[in-house]
JSON list of C-alpha atoms in Angstrom, two decimals:
[
{"chain": "A", "resi": 121, "resn": "GLN", "atom": "CA", "xyz": [0.00, 0.00, 0.00]},
{"chain": "A", "resi": 122, "resn": "VAL", "atom": "CA", "xyz": [1.04, 3.57, -0.63]},
{"chain": "A", "resi": 123, "resn": "GLN", "atom": "CA", "xyz": [-0.23, 6.61, 1.23]},
{"chain": "A", "resi": 124, "resn": "LEU", "atom": "CA", "xyz": [-0.04, 9.98, -0.47]},
{"chain": "A", "resi": 125, "resn": "LEU", "atom": "CA", "xyz": [-0.55, 13.35, 1.16]},
{"chain": "A", "resi": 126, "resn": "GLU", "atom": "CA", "xyz": [-0.69, 16.54, -0.86]},
{"chain": "A", "resi": 127, "resn": "SER", "atom": "CA", "xyz": [-0.06, 20.03, 0.45]},
{"chain": "A", "resi": 128, "resn": "GLY", "atom": "CA", "xyz": [0.58, 23.51, -0.85]},
{"chain": "A", "resi": 129, "resn": "GLY", "atom": "CA", "xyz": [-2.71, 24.42, -2.45]},
{"chain": "A", "resi": 130, "resn": "GLY", "atom": "CA", "xyz": [-4.40, 27.74, -1.88]},
{"chain": "A", "resi": 131, "resn": "LEU", "atom": "CA", "xyz": [-5.73, 30.92, -3.41]},
{"chain": "A", "resi": 132, "resn": "VAL", "atom": "CA", "xyz": [-3.51, 32.90, -5.76]},
{"chain": "A", "resi": 133, "resn": "GLN", "atom": "CA", "xyz": [-4.01, 35.69, -8.26]},
{"chain": "A", "resi": 134, "resn": "ALA", "atom": "CA", "xyz": [-3.64, 35.10, -11.97]},
{"chain": "A", "resi": 135, "resn": "GLY", "atom": "CA", "xyz": [0.02, 35.20, -12.93]},
{"chain": "A", "resi": 136, "resn": "GLY", "atom": "CA", "xyz": [1.12, 33.97, -9.54]},
{"chain": "A", "resi": 137, "resn": "SER", "atom": "CA", "xyz": [2.85, 30.78, -8.48]},
{"chain": "A", "resi": 138, "resn": "LEU", "atom": "CA", "xyz": [2.29, 27.86, -6.14]},
{"chain": "A", "resi": 139, "resn": "ARG", "atom": "CA", "xyz": [4.28, 24.76, -5.34]},
{"chain": "A", "resi": 140, "resn": "LEU", "atom": "CA", "xyz": [2.43, 21.57, -4.50]},
{"chain": "A", "resi": 141, "resn": "SER", "atom": "CA", "xyz": [4.06, 18.78, -2.56]},
{"chain": "A", "resi": 142, "resn": "CYS", "atom": "CA", "xyz": [3.08, 15.15, -2.22]},
{"chain": "A", "resi": 143, "resn": "ALA", "atom": "CA", "xyz": [4.64, 13.03, 0.50]},
{"chain": "A", "resi": 144, "resn": "ALA", "atom": "CA", "xyz": [4.54, 9.28, 0.02]},
{"chain": "A", "resi": 145, "resn": "SER", "atom": "CA", "xyz": [4.83, 6.46, 2.51]},
{"chain": "A", "resi": 146, "resn": "GLY", "atom": "CA", "xyz": [4.32, 2.74, 2.65]},
{"chain": "A", "resi": 147, "resn": "ARG", "atom": "CA", "xyz": [6.37, 1.56, -0.30]},
{"chain": "A", "resi": 148, "resn": "THR", "atom": "CA", "xyz": [9.78, 2.22, -1.83]},
{"chain": "A", "resi": 149, "resn": "PHE", "atom": "CA", "xyz": [9.22, 5.61, -3.36]},
{"chain": "A", "resi": 150, "resn": "SER", "atom": "CA", "xyz": [11.95, 5.28, -5.96]},
{"chain": "A", "resi": 151, "resn": "ARG", "atom": "CA", "xyz": [10.07, 2.38, -7.53]},
{"chain": "A", "resi": 152, "resn": "LEU", "atom": "CA", "xyz": [6.96, 4.45, -8.18]},
{"chain": "A", "resi": 153, "resn": "VAL", "atom": "CA", "xyz": [6.01, 6.48, -11.21]},
{"chain": "A", "resi": 154, "resn": "MET", "atom": "CA", "xyz": [4.38, 9.64, -9.92]},
{"chain": "A", "resi": 155, "resn": "GLY", "atom": "CA", "xyz": [1.75, 11.81, -11.54]},
{"chain": "A", "resi": 156, "resn": "TRP", "atom": "CA", "xyz": [-0.28, 14.92, -10.92]},
{"chain": "A", "resi": 157, "resn": "PHE", "atom": "CA", "xyz": [-3.88, 15.18, -12.06]},
{"chain": "A", "resi": 158, "resn": "ARG", "atom": "CA", "xyz": [-6.58, 17.77, -11.54]},
{"chain": "A", "resi": 159, "resn": "GLN", "atom": "CA", "xyz": [-10.34, 17.96, -11.51]},
{"chain": "A", "resi": 160, "resn": "ALA", "atom": "CA", "xyz": [-12.37, 21.12, -11.93]},
{"chain": "A", "resi": 161, "resn": "PRO", "atom": "CA", "xyz": [-16.02, 21.30, -10.87]},
{"chain": "A", "resi": 162, "resn": "GLY", "atom": "CA", "xyz": [-18.25, 19.50, -13.35]},
{"chain": "A", "resi": 163, "resn": "LYS", "atom": "CA", "xyz": [-15.32, 18.16, -15.33]},
{"chain": "A", "resi": 164, "resn": "GLU", "atom": "CA", "xyz": [-13.50, 14.87, -15.55]},
{"chain": "A", "resi": 165, "resn": "ARG", "atom": "CA", "xyz": [-10.18, 14.31, -13.89]},
{"chain": "A", "resi": 166, "resn": "GLU", "atom": "CA", "xyz": [-7.38, 15.23, -16.27]},
{"chain": "A", "resi": 167, "resn": "PHE", "atom": "CA", "xyz": [-3.68, 14.53, -16.52]},
{"chain": "A", "resi": 168, "resn": "VAL", "atom": "CA", "xyz": [-1.27, 17.33, -15.63]},
{"chain": "A", "resi": 169, "resn": "ALA", "atom": "CA", "xyz": [2.22, 15.83, -15.44]},
{"chain": "A", "resi": 170, "resn": "ARG", "atom": "CA", "xyz": [4.12, 12.66, -14.64]},
{"chain": "A", "resi": 171, "resn": "ILE", "atom": "CA", "xyz": [7.67, 11.79, -13.73]},
{"chain": "A", "resi": 172, "resn": "SER", "atom": "CA", "xyz": [9.64, 8.57, -14.05]},
{"chain": "A", "resi": 173, "resn": "ARG", "atom": "CA", "xyz": [11.07, 6.64, -11.12]},
{"chain": "A", "resi": 174, "resn": "SER", "atom": "CA", "xyz": [14.49, 8.25, -11.36]},
{"chain": "A", "resi": 175, "resn": "GLY", "atom": "CA", "xyz": [13.16, 11.68, -12.27]},
{"chain": "A", "resi": 176, "resn": "GLY", "atom": "CA", "xyz": [14.99, 11.59, -15.57]},
{"chain": "A", "resi": 177, "resn": "SER", "atom": "CA", "xyz": [11.86, 11.64, -17.69]},
{"chain": "A", "resi": 178, "resn": "THR", "atom": "CA", "xyz": [8.91, 13.99, -17.43]},
{"chain": "A", "resi": 179, "resn": "TYR", "atom": "CA", "xyz": [5.80, 14.57, -19.51]},
{"chain": "A", "resi": 180, "resn": "TYR", "atom": "CA", "xyz": [3.23, 17.35, -19.41]},
{"chain": "A", "resi": 181, "resn": "ALA", "atom": "CA", "xyz": [-0.24, 18.08, -20.65]},
{"chain": "A", "resi": 182, "resn": "ASP", "atom": "CA", "xyz": [-0.23, 20.71, -23.39]},
{"chain": "A", "resi": 183, "resn": "ALA", "atom": "CA", "xyz": [-2.30, 23.01, -21.19]},
{"chain": "A", "resi": 184, "resn": "VAL", "atom": "CA", "xyz": [0.49, 23.35, -18.63]},
{"chain": "A", "resi": 185, "resn": "LYS", "atom": "CA", "xyz": [3.63, 22.83, -20.69]},
{"chain": "A", "resi": 186, "resn": "GLY", "atom": "CA", "xyz": [6.12, 25.61, -20.13]},
{"chain": "A", "resi": 187, "resn": "ARG", "atom": "CA", "xyz": [4.36, 26.81, -16.96]},
{"chain": "A", "resi": 188, "resn": "PHE", "atom": "CA", "xyz": [4.42, 23.78, -14.64]},
{"chain": "A", "resi": 189, "resn": "THR", "atom": "CA", "xyz": [7.39, 21.68, -13.57]},
{"chain": "A", "resi": 190, "resn": "ILE", "atom": "CA", "xyz": [7.21, 18.27, -11.93]},
{"chain": "A", "resi": 191, "resn": "SER", "atom": "CA", "xyz": [10.14, 17.04, -9.89]},
{"chain": "A", "resi": 192, "resn": "ARG", "atom": "CA", "xyz": [10.87, 14.50, -7.20]},
{"chain": "A", "resi": 193, "resn": "ASP", "atom": "CA", "xyz": [13.24, 13.95, -4.31]},
{"chain": "A", "resi": 194, "resn": "ASN", "atom": "CA", "xyz": [13.59, 10.22, -3.72]},
{"chain": "A", "resi": 195, "resn": "ALA", "atom": "CA", "xyz": [15.54, 10.81, -0.52]},
{"chain": "A", "resi": 196, "resn": "LYS", "atom": "CA", "xyz": [12.54, 12.69, 0.88]},
{"chain": "A", "resi": 197, "resn": "ASN", "atom": "CA", "xyz": [9.84, 10.47, -0.66]},
{"chain": "A", "resi": 198, "resn": "THR", "atom": "CA", "xyz": [8.27, 13.58, -2.14]},
{"chain": "A", "resi": 199, "resn": "VAL", "atom": "CA", "xyz": [7.09, 14.75, -5.53]},
{"chain": "A", "resi": 200, "resn": "TYR", "atom": "CA", "xyz": [6.53, 18.40, -6.36]},
{"chain": "A", "resi": 201, "resn": "LEU", "atom": "CA", "xyz": [4.57, 20.43, -8.85]},
{"chain": "A", "resi": 202, "resn": "GLN", "atom": "CA", "xyz": [5.84, 23.96, -9.37]},
{"chain": "A", "resi": 203, "resn": "MET", "atom": "CA", "xyz": [3.10, 26.01, -10.99]},
{"chain": "A", "resi": 204, "resn": "ASN", "atom": "CA", "xyz": [3.97, 29.38, -12.51]},
{"chain": "A", "resi": 205, "resn": "SER", "atom": "CA", "xyz": [1.98, 31.88, -14.55]},
{"chain": "A", "resi": 206, "resn": "LEU", "atom": "CA", "xyz": [-1.23, 30.49, -13.12]},
{"chain": "A", "resi": 207, "resn": "LYS", "atom": "CA", "xyz": [-4.49, 31.14, -14.94]},
{"chain": "A", "resi": 208, "resn": "PRO", "atom": "CA", "xyz": [-8.08, 31.03, -13.69]},
{"chain": "A", "resi": 209, "resn": "LYS", "atom": "CA", "xyz": [-8.62, 27.90, -15.80]},
{"chain": "A", "resi": 210, "resn": "ASP", "atom": "CA", "xyz": [-6.01, 26.14, -13.66]},
{"chain": "A", "resi": 211, "resn": "THR", "atom": "CA", "xyz": [-8.50, 26.25, -10.77]},
{"chain": "A", "resi": 212, "resn": "ALA", "atom": "CA", "xyz": [-9.15, 22.66, -9.66]},
{"chain": "A", "resi": 213, "resn": "VAL", "atom": "CA", "xyz": [-8.50, 20.08, -7.02]},
{"chain": "A", "resi": 214, "resn": "TYR", "atom": "CA", "xyz": [-5.03, 18.71, -7.67]},
{"chain": "A", "resi": 215, "resn": "TYR", "atom": "CA", "xyz": [-4.29, 15.07, -6.96]},
{"chain": "A", "resi": 216, "resn": "CYS", "atom": "CA", "xyz": [-1.06, 13.22, -6.59]},
{"chain": "A", "resi": 217, "resn": "ALA", "atom": "CA", "xyz": [-1.03, 9.62, -7.85]},
{"chain": "A", "resi": 218, "resn": "ALA", "atom": "CA", "xyz": [1.38, 6.70, -8.01]},
{"chain": "A", "resi": 219, "resn": "ASN", "atom": "CA", "xyz": [1.79, 3.47, -9.88]},
{"chain": "A", "resi": 220, "resn": "ALA", "atom": "CA", "xyz": [4.53, 0.88, -9.95]},
{"chain": "A", "resi": 221, "resn": "TYR", "atom": "CA", "xyz": [4.44, -0.10, -13.59]},
{"chain": "A", "resi": 222, "resn": "ARG", "atom": "CA", "xyz": [3.83, 2.43, -16.29]},
{"chain": "A", "resi": 223, "resn": "ALA", "atom": "CA", "xyz": [4.93, 6.00, -16.95]},
{"chain": "A", "resi": 224, "resn": "VAL", "atom": "CA", "xyz": [1.71, 7.06, -18.64]},
{"chain": "A", "resi": 225, "resn": "ALA", "atom": "CA", "xyz": [-0.86, 9.83, -18.57]},
{"chain": "A", "resi": 226, "resn": "ASP", "atom": "CA", "xyz": [-3.90, 7.57, -18.22]},
{"chain": "A", "resi": 227, "resn": "PRO", "atom": "CA", "xyz": [-5.36, 8.00, -14.72]},
{"chain": "A", "resi": 228, "resn": "SER", "atom": "CA", "xyz": [-6.70, 4.43, -14.76]},
{"chain": "A", "resi": 229, "resn": "ALA", "atom": "CA", "xyz": [-3.10, 3.19, -14.67]},
{"chain": "A", "resi": 230, "resn": "TYR", "atom": "CA", "xyz": [-2.52, 4.78, -11.28]},
{"chain": "A", "resi": 231, "resn": "ASP", "atom": "CA", "xyz": [-3.26, 2.62, -8.26]},
{"chain": "A", "resi": 232, "resn": "TYR", "atom": "CA", "xyz": [-2.79, 5.08, -5.43]},
{"chain": "A", "resi": 233, "resn": "TRP", "atom": "CA", "xyz": [-4.23, 8.54, -4.96]},
{"chain": "A", "resi": 234, "resn": "GLY", "atom": "CA", "xyz": [-3.99, 11.34, -2.45]},
{"chain": "A", "resi": 235, "resn": "GLN", "atom": "CA", "xyz": [-6.98, 13.18, -1.08]},
{"chain": "A", "resi": 236, "resn": "GLY", "atom": "CA", "xyz": [-6.36, 16.26, -3.22]},
{"chain": "A", "resi": 237, "resn": "THR", "atom": "CA", "xyz": [-5.53, 19.88, -2.56]},
{"chain": "A", "resi": 238, "resn": "GLN", "atom": "CA", "xyz": [-7.55, 22.84, -3.80]},
{"chain": "A", "resi": 239, "resn": "VAL", "atom": "CA", "xyz": [-5.94, 25.39, -6.08]},
{"chain": "A", "resi": 240, "resn": "THR", "atom": "CA", "xyz": [-7.95, 28.51, -6.83]},
{"chain": "A", "resi": 241, "resn": "VAL", "atom": "CA", "xyz": [-6.70, 31.16, -9.23]},
{"chain": "A", "resi": 242, "resn": "SER", "atom": "CA", "xyz": [-8.53, 34.48, -9.18]},
{"chain": "A", "resi": 243, "resn": "SER", "atom": "CA", "xyz": [-8.67, 36.83, -12.13]}
]
């Protein structure tokens, strides 16, 4: 089992920045592919970014490419999402997720999920 706990969400003005953190426990973190997803009210959960086990490979949704950066610290069992140049359409609950097998964007491939952290971007 893997437990994931997100933090760092909040209210920010358009153009601002936030950094989300996700602390993992319960399984060797370095063996997990980590992803960030988000869900806005009335919309389906969507992929934001994912990072490989070593951190050497990352992949982003087109909507956030160039503005968001995913990173991980395997010594701290933590994955991060640095969000810059935030827009009101980035408003959503952001979820951290993990899986042991595939570095993909499909949320159904992820076995473990955090409880989510709210990000609200005001115009």
